[in-house]
């Protein structure tokens, strides 16, 4: 899915330039880029605001000073960036006019020739929404499906042909909170759901009922008799069916127009890593720190907000000594899982090792307990998933600033205050964090180094 991802500060700067005074105004945007499922993803890095006296309205429409255009192209070339053009219209919905189209037919090939090997995008802004189209050197072109503004909340500001689609009455009871526009926004945000098992299946169910309709779902496992105690997407007749297929079935049973990409592979597969680069929000429901390490790095490198769930039960012979979990939000510019001490490097190494290396580690006693199936209960999974879904709802609707770290202590002990079992914990960014050093590097981080060869 073609995407433009902006930081809040960049969005504010462009909006102020385009809309502070009447008339049409222009800007160029410098962006890193990557590709996801064959379409470009633009990661905004800087904005070049064009002074009004460098834009002249002639008989054939607006024309920019050639020196300004050359400066913008040179800035992109020096920084190894792709270029995005932005201008405004007084009224919406934003779309290219016939004059805009005529200009694009000349300008897009010129930029593509001047910045070889890079995609180009053009955008028109009106009101609070943006319409964009992308162009590639090989002649392919298309519409930008997602334009997100990432900050203390996540805003989907893309304008599409379904801007005014009717919100069905099934959502009437939540519209006082979300509003019609907010409900449509939920349906446009693409979620990358990694792990469709015990916690992931409950997340799928809750998110689908909230109204999310666009997913990339990754899991390489299938339903078995022993996970039917917590796999809410499955029944007895589904044993042997892929968990991603079960998740897709549930989403489509609620939304006939849902878009669900299923990847029945490990998160380390090239297919998964490629597809996840283009999502608007990562939701991690994995059971090991190897996968968490990869998702943490992916989120940092590509400016993708990431919410991670972890559940744990310690019980033996009917005696429960610990039960709970935590929900962590990793936001661009904020502390990551590694900063928070939530990645066990020894565990990550074990799960990222080859099957043969893992076998040797177990035989030689280098690891203990990592190959043992942990206890799991649907009620605890559901409690944690509810916390996570509420944080996502707050993040997307700007209901409040999200809690970066929320603990759930079923026994009411640990860090929780007496009588409380769900509490936020204060976390902060660690200046020397190794993984935070990959923030914003995009493809330079070489996330594909984790990829495993498909068998």
XYZ file of C-alpha atoms in Angstrom:
455
model
C 0.000 0.000 0.000
C 1.458 3.358 -1.037
C 1.998 5.476 2.061
C 3.282 8.879 3.135
C 4.342 8.994 6.802
C 4.861 12.434 8.396
C 6.005 13.534 11.828
C 3.656 15.962 13.578
C 6.175 18.820 13.304
C 6.434 18.437 9.524
C 2.670 18.381 9.134
C 2.265 21.548 11.210
C 4.947 23.398 9.224
C 3.337 22.546 5.879
C -0.199 23.332 7.057
C 0.839 26.729 8.392
C 2.579 27.580 5.131
C -0.259 26.414 2.883
C -3.213 27.796 4.829
C -2.152 30.819 6.915
C -2.948 33.236 4.101
C -5.499 32.993 1.246
C -4.460 31.657 -2.140
C -2.480 28.759 -3.485
C 0.916 27.967 -1.929
C 3.623 25.401 -2.575
C 6.153 23.221 -0.781
C 8.515 20.386 -1.555
C 8.977 17.478 0.827
C 12.184 15.451 1.152
C 11.630 11.832 2.080
C 13.389 8.556 2.560
C 11.613 5.779 0.758
C 11.173 2.056 0.636
C 8.777 -0.335 -1.059
C 6.072 -2.492 0.464
C 4.264 -5.049 -1.655
C 5.494 -3.280 -4.797
C 4.321 0.236 -3.880
C 6.335 3.153 -2.475
C 6.397 4.181 1.176
C 7.630 7.739 1.781
C 9.125 8.673 5.175
C 9.218 12.477 5.431
C 12.518 13.926 6.634
C 12.363 17.644 5.799
C 10.176 20.266 4.142
C 11.124 23.089 1.774
C 8.553 25.901 1.946
C 8.395 27.865 -1.309
C 8.128 31.663 -0.805
C 5.017 33.039 -2.471
C 7.020 35.410 -4.655
C 8.598 32.380 -6.353
C 5.224 31.142 -7.631
C 3.491 33.028 -10.455
C -0.051 32.474 -11.694
C -0.033 32.650 -15.483
C -2.540 31.915 -18.210
C -1.823 28.193 -17.996
C -1.875 28.024 -14.200
C 0.736 28.351 -11.493
C 4.400 28.242 -12.413
C 7.310 27.931 -10.005
C 10.598 29.745 -10.405
C 12.895 27.217 -12.184
C 15.714 28.086 -9.763
C 13.544 26.993 -6.824
C 12.714 23.714 -8.536
C 16.394 23.061 -9.265
C 17.272 23.836 -5.633
C 14.675 21.321 -4.428
C 15.954 18.621 -6.772
C 19.544 19.322 -5.737
C 18.564 19.091 -2.055
C 16.962 15.711 -2.710
C 20.007 14.547 -4.670
C 22.456 15.585 -1.934
C 20.453 13.925 0.815
C 19.630 10.876 -1.315
C 15.937 11.601 -0.799
C 12.825 11.217 -2.913
C 10.807 14.346 -3.688
C 7.136 15.046 -2.944
C 5.401 18.175 -4.262
C 2.666 19.766 -2.140
C 0.199 22.535 -2.896
C -3.202 23.547 -1.564
C -6.692 24.139 -2.877
C -9.137 26.472 -1.174
C -11.950 23.927 -0.976
C -12.124 20.150 -0.741
C -12.167 17.339 -1.275
C -8.562 17.634 -2.488
C -8.078 16.389 -6.022
C -5.886 17.414 -8.933
C -7.503 19.905 -11.277
C -7.218 19.630 -15.056
C -4.481 22.276 -14.888
C -2.672 20.237 -12.211
C -2.910 17.164 -14.441
C -1.379 18.990 -17.376
C 1.504 20.133 -15.198
C 2.062 16.644 -13.772
C 2.389 15.135 -17.250
C 5.489 17.280 -17.753
C 6.834 17.641 -14.220
C 6.704 14.003 -13.017
C 8.961 12.658 -15.829
C 11.330 15.592 -15.283
C 11.756 14.773 -11.566
C 12.087 11.041 -12.231
C 14.830 11.725 -14.790
C 16.577 14.184 -12.456
C 16.492 11.794 -9.480
C 17.038 8.389 -11.117
C 15.961 5.262 -9.306
C 13.641 7.094 -6.919
C 9.873 7.386 -6.711
C 8.107 10.745 -6.939
C 4.805 11.840 -5.422
C 2.539 14.851 -5.819
C -0.029 15.918 -3.234
C -2.850 18.382 -2.997
C -4.036 19.574 0.413
C -7.493 20.946 1.251
C -9.011 21.405 4.674
C -7.565 18.714 6.898
C -7.030 16.033 4.267
C -4.520 15.177 1.558
C -4.772 13.454 -1.794
C -1.604 12.017 -3.279
C -0.428 10.128 -6.334
C 2.890 8.356 -6.912
C 5.058 7.760 -9.954
C 7.902 5.295 -10.587
C 10.727 5.365 -13.172
C 9.353 2.192 -14.819
C 6.136 4.003 -15.723
C 3.950 2.634 -12.949
C 1.778 5.099 -11.033
C -1.032 5.009 -8.525
C -2.938 6.678 -5.719
C -1.494 7.076 -2.235
C -3.735 4.977 0.014
C -2.474 6.172 3.387
C -1.156 9.496 4.684
C -0.482 9.361 8.411
C 0.712 11.999 10.853
C 2.629 10.395 13.700
C 3.110 12.076 17.062
C 1.441 11.791 20.430
C -1.488 10.403 18.467
C -1.924 8.796 15.034
C -3.909 10.747 12.443
C -4.995 9.303 9.119
C -5.368 12.372 6.854
C -5.633 10.742 3.434
C -8.497 11.742 1.159
C -9.978 8.931 -0.924
C -13.095 8.294 -2.941
C -14.775 6.765 0.127
C -14.373 9.948 2.220
C -18.105 10.181 2.835
C -19.027 6.504 2.938
C -22.061 5.858 5.116
C -21.239 4.539 8.600
C -23.601 1.657 9.296
C -25.876 1.734 12.325
C -24.002 -1.200 13.869
C -21.549 1.407 15.221
C -24.212 3.742 16.642
C -23.288 3.030 20.258
C -19.633 4.059 19.784
C -20.138 7.055 17.496
C -20.553 9.464 20.450
C -16.873 8.745 21.115
C -15.458 8.122 17.631
C -17.825 10.243 15.436
C -18.594 9.338 11.825
C -15.258 10.688 10.554
C -13.390 8.852 13.298
C -15.149 5.609 12.504
C -14.217 5.913 8.841
C -10.626 6.576 9.946
C -10.524 3.298 11.892
C -11.446 1.454 8.714
C -8.580 3.090 6.798
C -5.730 2.465 9.213
C -3.687 -0.557 8.158
C -2.717 -2.749 11.090
C 0.209 -5.136 11.044
C -0.848 -7.909 13.443
C 2.015 -10.247 14.226
C 0.849 -13.358 16.049
C -2.726 -14.630 15.624
C -2.740 -17.102 18.506
C -4.021 -16.738 22.066
C -3.504 -12.998 22.498
C -3.514 -12.216 18.782
C -6.866 -13.884 18.154
C -8.494 -11.809 20.922
C -6.883 -8.681 19.499
C -8.219 -9.556 16.052
C -11.704 -9.990 17.462
C -11.683 -6.738 19.452
C -10.113 -4.634 16.692
C -12.554 -5.962 14.104
C -15.514 -5.169 16.344
C -14.157 -1.642 16.835
C -14.219 -1.222 13.051
C -10.645 -1.801 11.840
C -10.860 -3.328 8.355
C -7.343 -3.281 6.875
C -4.795 -5.849 8.078
C -1.537 -7.598 7.404
C -1.667 -10.713 9.618
C 1.484 -12.773 10.164
C 1.668 -16.192 11.855
C 3.156 -19.510 10.766
C 1.141 -21.736 13.126
C -2.157 -23.613 12.874
C -4.979 -24.427 15.269
C -4.463 -27.509 17.448
C -6.524 -29.148 20.146
C -4.229 -27.753 22.851
C -4.690 -24.117 21.841
C -8.477 -24.208 21.535
C -8.686 -23.109 25.182
C -7.659 -19.592 24.081
C -7.864 -19.340 20.267
C -11.126 -17.408 20.012
C -11.137 -17.445 16.212
C -11.346 -21.271 16.116
C -13.731 -24.120 16.876
C -13.236 -27.881 17.069
C -13.793 -28.174 13.330
C -10.882 -25.794 12.638
C -8.049 -27.981 13.932
C -5.235 -27.913 11.370
C -6.354 -24.602 9.841
C -3.845 -21.765 9.679
C -4.316 -19.132 12.382
C -4.059 -16.327 9.830
C -6.878 -17.863 7.799
C -9.015 -18.088 10.940
C -8.273 -14.439 11.734
C -9.147 -13.384 8.191
C -12.411 -15.338 8.369
C -13.442 -13.487 11.512
C -12.603 -10.045 10.096
C -14.454 -10.712 6.850
C -17.463 -12.109 8.676
C -17.832 -8.657 10.236
C -16.677 -6.511 7.298
C -17.370 -7.755 3.792
C -15.232 -4.950 2.359
C -12.242 -5.739 4.604
C -8.765 -5.940 3.120
C -6.776 -8.705 4.821
C -3.323 -9.783 3.686
C -2.399 -13.101 5.285
C 1.199 -14.283 5.567
C 1.493 -17.834 6.842
C 5.166 -17.410 7.579
C 7.533 -16.469 10.390
C 7.965 -12.711 10.939
C 11.530 -13.231 9.688
C 10.305 -14.142 6.220
C 10.942 -11.721 3.379
C 7.197 -11.632 2.676
C 6.389 -10.511 6.214
C 9.149 -7.919 6.507
C 8.225 -6.446 3.122
C 4.493 -6.186 3.908
C 4.975 -4.780 7.409
C 7.007 -1.804 6.161
C 3.805 -0.365 4.721
C 1.460 -0.657 7.715
C 0.320 2.314 9.801
C 0.495 0.576 13.187
C 2.293 -2.580 14.346
C 0.547 -4.825 16.884
C 2.881 -7.427 18.368
C 1.295 -10.516 19.941
C 4.388 -12.712 19.867
C 5.686 -15.143 22.459
C 9.450 -14.594 22.296
C 11.971 -11.772 22.415
C 13.567 -12.716 19.105
C 10.439 -11.577 17.284
C 10.178 -8.547 19.580
C 13.706 -7.481 18.730
C 12.896 -7.551 15.008
C 9.592 -5.684 15.414
C 11.223 -3.089 17.666
C 13.904 -2.414 15.051
C 11.359 -2.373 12.214
C 9.232 0.177 14.079
C 12.208 2.411 14.821
C 13.703 2.279 11.337
C 10.461 3.039 9.487
C 8.748 5.439 11.949
C 5.897 2.999 12.626
C 4.108 3.157 15.997
C 4.295 -0.245 17.688
C 2.211 -1.674 20.521
C 3.555 -4.862 22.097
C 1.720 -7.301 24.376
C 3.300 -9.846 26.720
C 1.515 -12.317 29.026
C 3.054 -14.520 31.694
C 1.820 -17.161 34.149
C 3.970 -18.963 36.703
C 2.127 -21.931 38.192
C 2.944 -25.441 39.332
C 0.673 -28.162 40.724
C -2.242 -25.780 41.092
C -0.238 -23.129 42.937
C -0.247 -19.751 41.160
C 2.812 -17.675 42.020
C 2.585 -15.031 39.276
C 0.108 -14.023 36.595
C -0.106 -10.887 34.540
C 1.426 -9.069 31.640
C 2.177 -5.685 30.159
C 1.300 -3.469 27.210
C 4.053 -1.251 25.803
C 3.738 1.513 23.211
C 6.836 2.354 21.151
C 6.320 5.738 19.468
C 8.689 7.408 16.997
C 11.105 9.502 19.027
C 10.194 7.785 22.293
C 11.729 4.961 24.328
C 11.867 1.565 22.645
C 11.538 -1.945 24.064
C 15.292 -2.138 24.549
C 15.294 1.184 26.470
C 12.631 -0.240 28.755
C 14.548 -3.446 29.422
C 11.879 -5.511 27.701
C 14.163 -7.528 25.418
C 16.153 -10.396 26.908
C 19.149 -10.626 24.586
C 19.819 -14.256 25.535
C 16.259 -15.235 24.723
C 16.322 -13.198 21.507
C 19.515 -14.943 20.398
C 17.989 -18.348 21.131
C 14.866 -17.733 19.065
C 16.741 -16.097 16.191
C 19.228 -18.972 15.971
C 18.864 -21.789 13.450
C 17.031 -24.959 14.465
C 20.364 -26.759 14.703
C 21.919 -24.059 16.913
C 18.901 -24.126 19.225
C 19.138 -27.900 19.535
C 22.817 -27.647 20.477
C 22.139 -24.924 23.049
C 19.471 -27.068 24.722
C 21.610 -30.217 24.697
C 24.582 -28.423 26.243
C 22.494 -26.753 28.928
C 23.126 -23.214 27.729
C 19.411 -22.410 28.009
C 16.733 -23.526 30.402
C 12.998 -23.432 29.976
C 12.882 -21.665 26.605
C 11.652 -24.804 24.885
C 8.889 -25.356 27.456
C 5.329 -24.362 26.572
C 4.179 -21.644 28.995
C 0.748 -21.756 30.688
C -1.939 -19.737 28.891
C -5.510 -18.799 29.832
C -8.035 -17.010 27.623
C -9.310 -14.732 30.409
C -5.846 -13.280 31.077
C -5.186 -12.891 27.342
C -8.519 -11.092 27.000
C -7.788 -8.724 29.894
C -4.461 -7.723 28.379
C -5.928 -7.414 24.864
C -8.650 -5.119 26.217
C -6.019 -2.818 27.720
C -4.154 -2.762 24.404
C -7.272 -2.093 22.317
C -8.285 0.779 24.571
C -4.809 2.307 24.228
C -5.043 1.954 20.433
C -8.480 3.596 20.454
C -7.088 6.465 22.537
C -4.105 6.819 20.220
C -6.156 6.905 17.036
C -8.979 9.131 18.325
C -6.733 11.456 20.391
C -8.793 10.664 23.485
C -5.734 11.164 25.697
C -1.975 10.701 25.660
C -1.318 6.973 25.612
C 0.390 5.107 28.435
C 3.746 3.951 27.146
C 3.877 1.107 29.664
C 0.905 -0.509 31.415
C 1.306 -3.412 33.817
C -1.335 -5.974 34.637
C -0.781 -7.898 37.890
C -3.542 -10.423 38.414
C -2.387 -11.131 41.963
C -2.180 -7.445 42.897
C 1.476 -7.579 43.830
C 4.757 -6.430 42.305
C 4.822 -2.753 41.287
C 1.066 -2.377 41.550
C -0.245 -0.370 44.469
C -2.257 -2.316 47.006
C -5.777 -2.924 45.749
C -4.868 -2.126 42.132
C -4.032 -4.599 39.380
C -3.619 -2.372 36.289
C -1.098 0.435 36.636
C 0.998 2.588 34.306
C 4.752 2.666 34.776
C 6.997 5.631 33.988
C 9.590 4.869 31.307
C 12.144 7.036 29.561
C 14.474 6.892 26.590
C 18.001 5.635 27.201
C 20.550 7.844 25.427
C 22.938 4.957 24.812
C 20.329 2.551 23.451
C 21.791 0.465 20.638
C 18.462 -0.188 18.971
C 17.391 3.479 19.092
C 20.460 4.212 16.974
C 18.595 2.581 14.071
C 15.711 5.079 14.315
C 14.831 6.634 10.977
C 17.395 4.655 8.994
C 14.711 2.961 6.878
C 16.334 0.528 4.422
C 19.796 1.494 5.669
C 19.155 -0.653 8.726
C 18.969 -3.694 6.421
C 16.049 -5.284 8.240
C 16.140 -8.071 5.643
C 19.249 -9.481 7.336
C 16.836 -11.241 9.676
C 15.051 -12.928 6.797
C 15.130 -16.705 6.626
C 15.092 -18.652 3.392
C 11.640 -19.959 2.537
C 11.513 -23.738 2.572
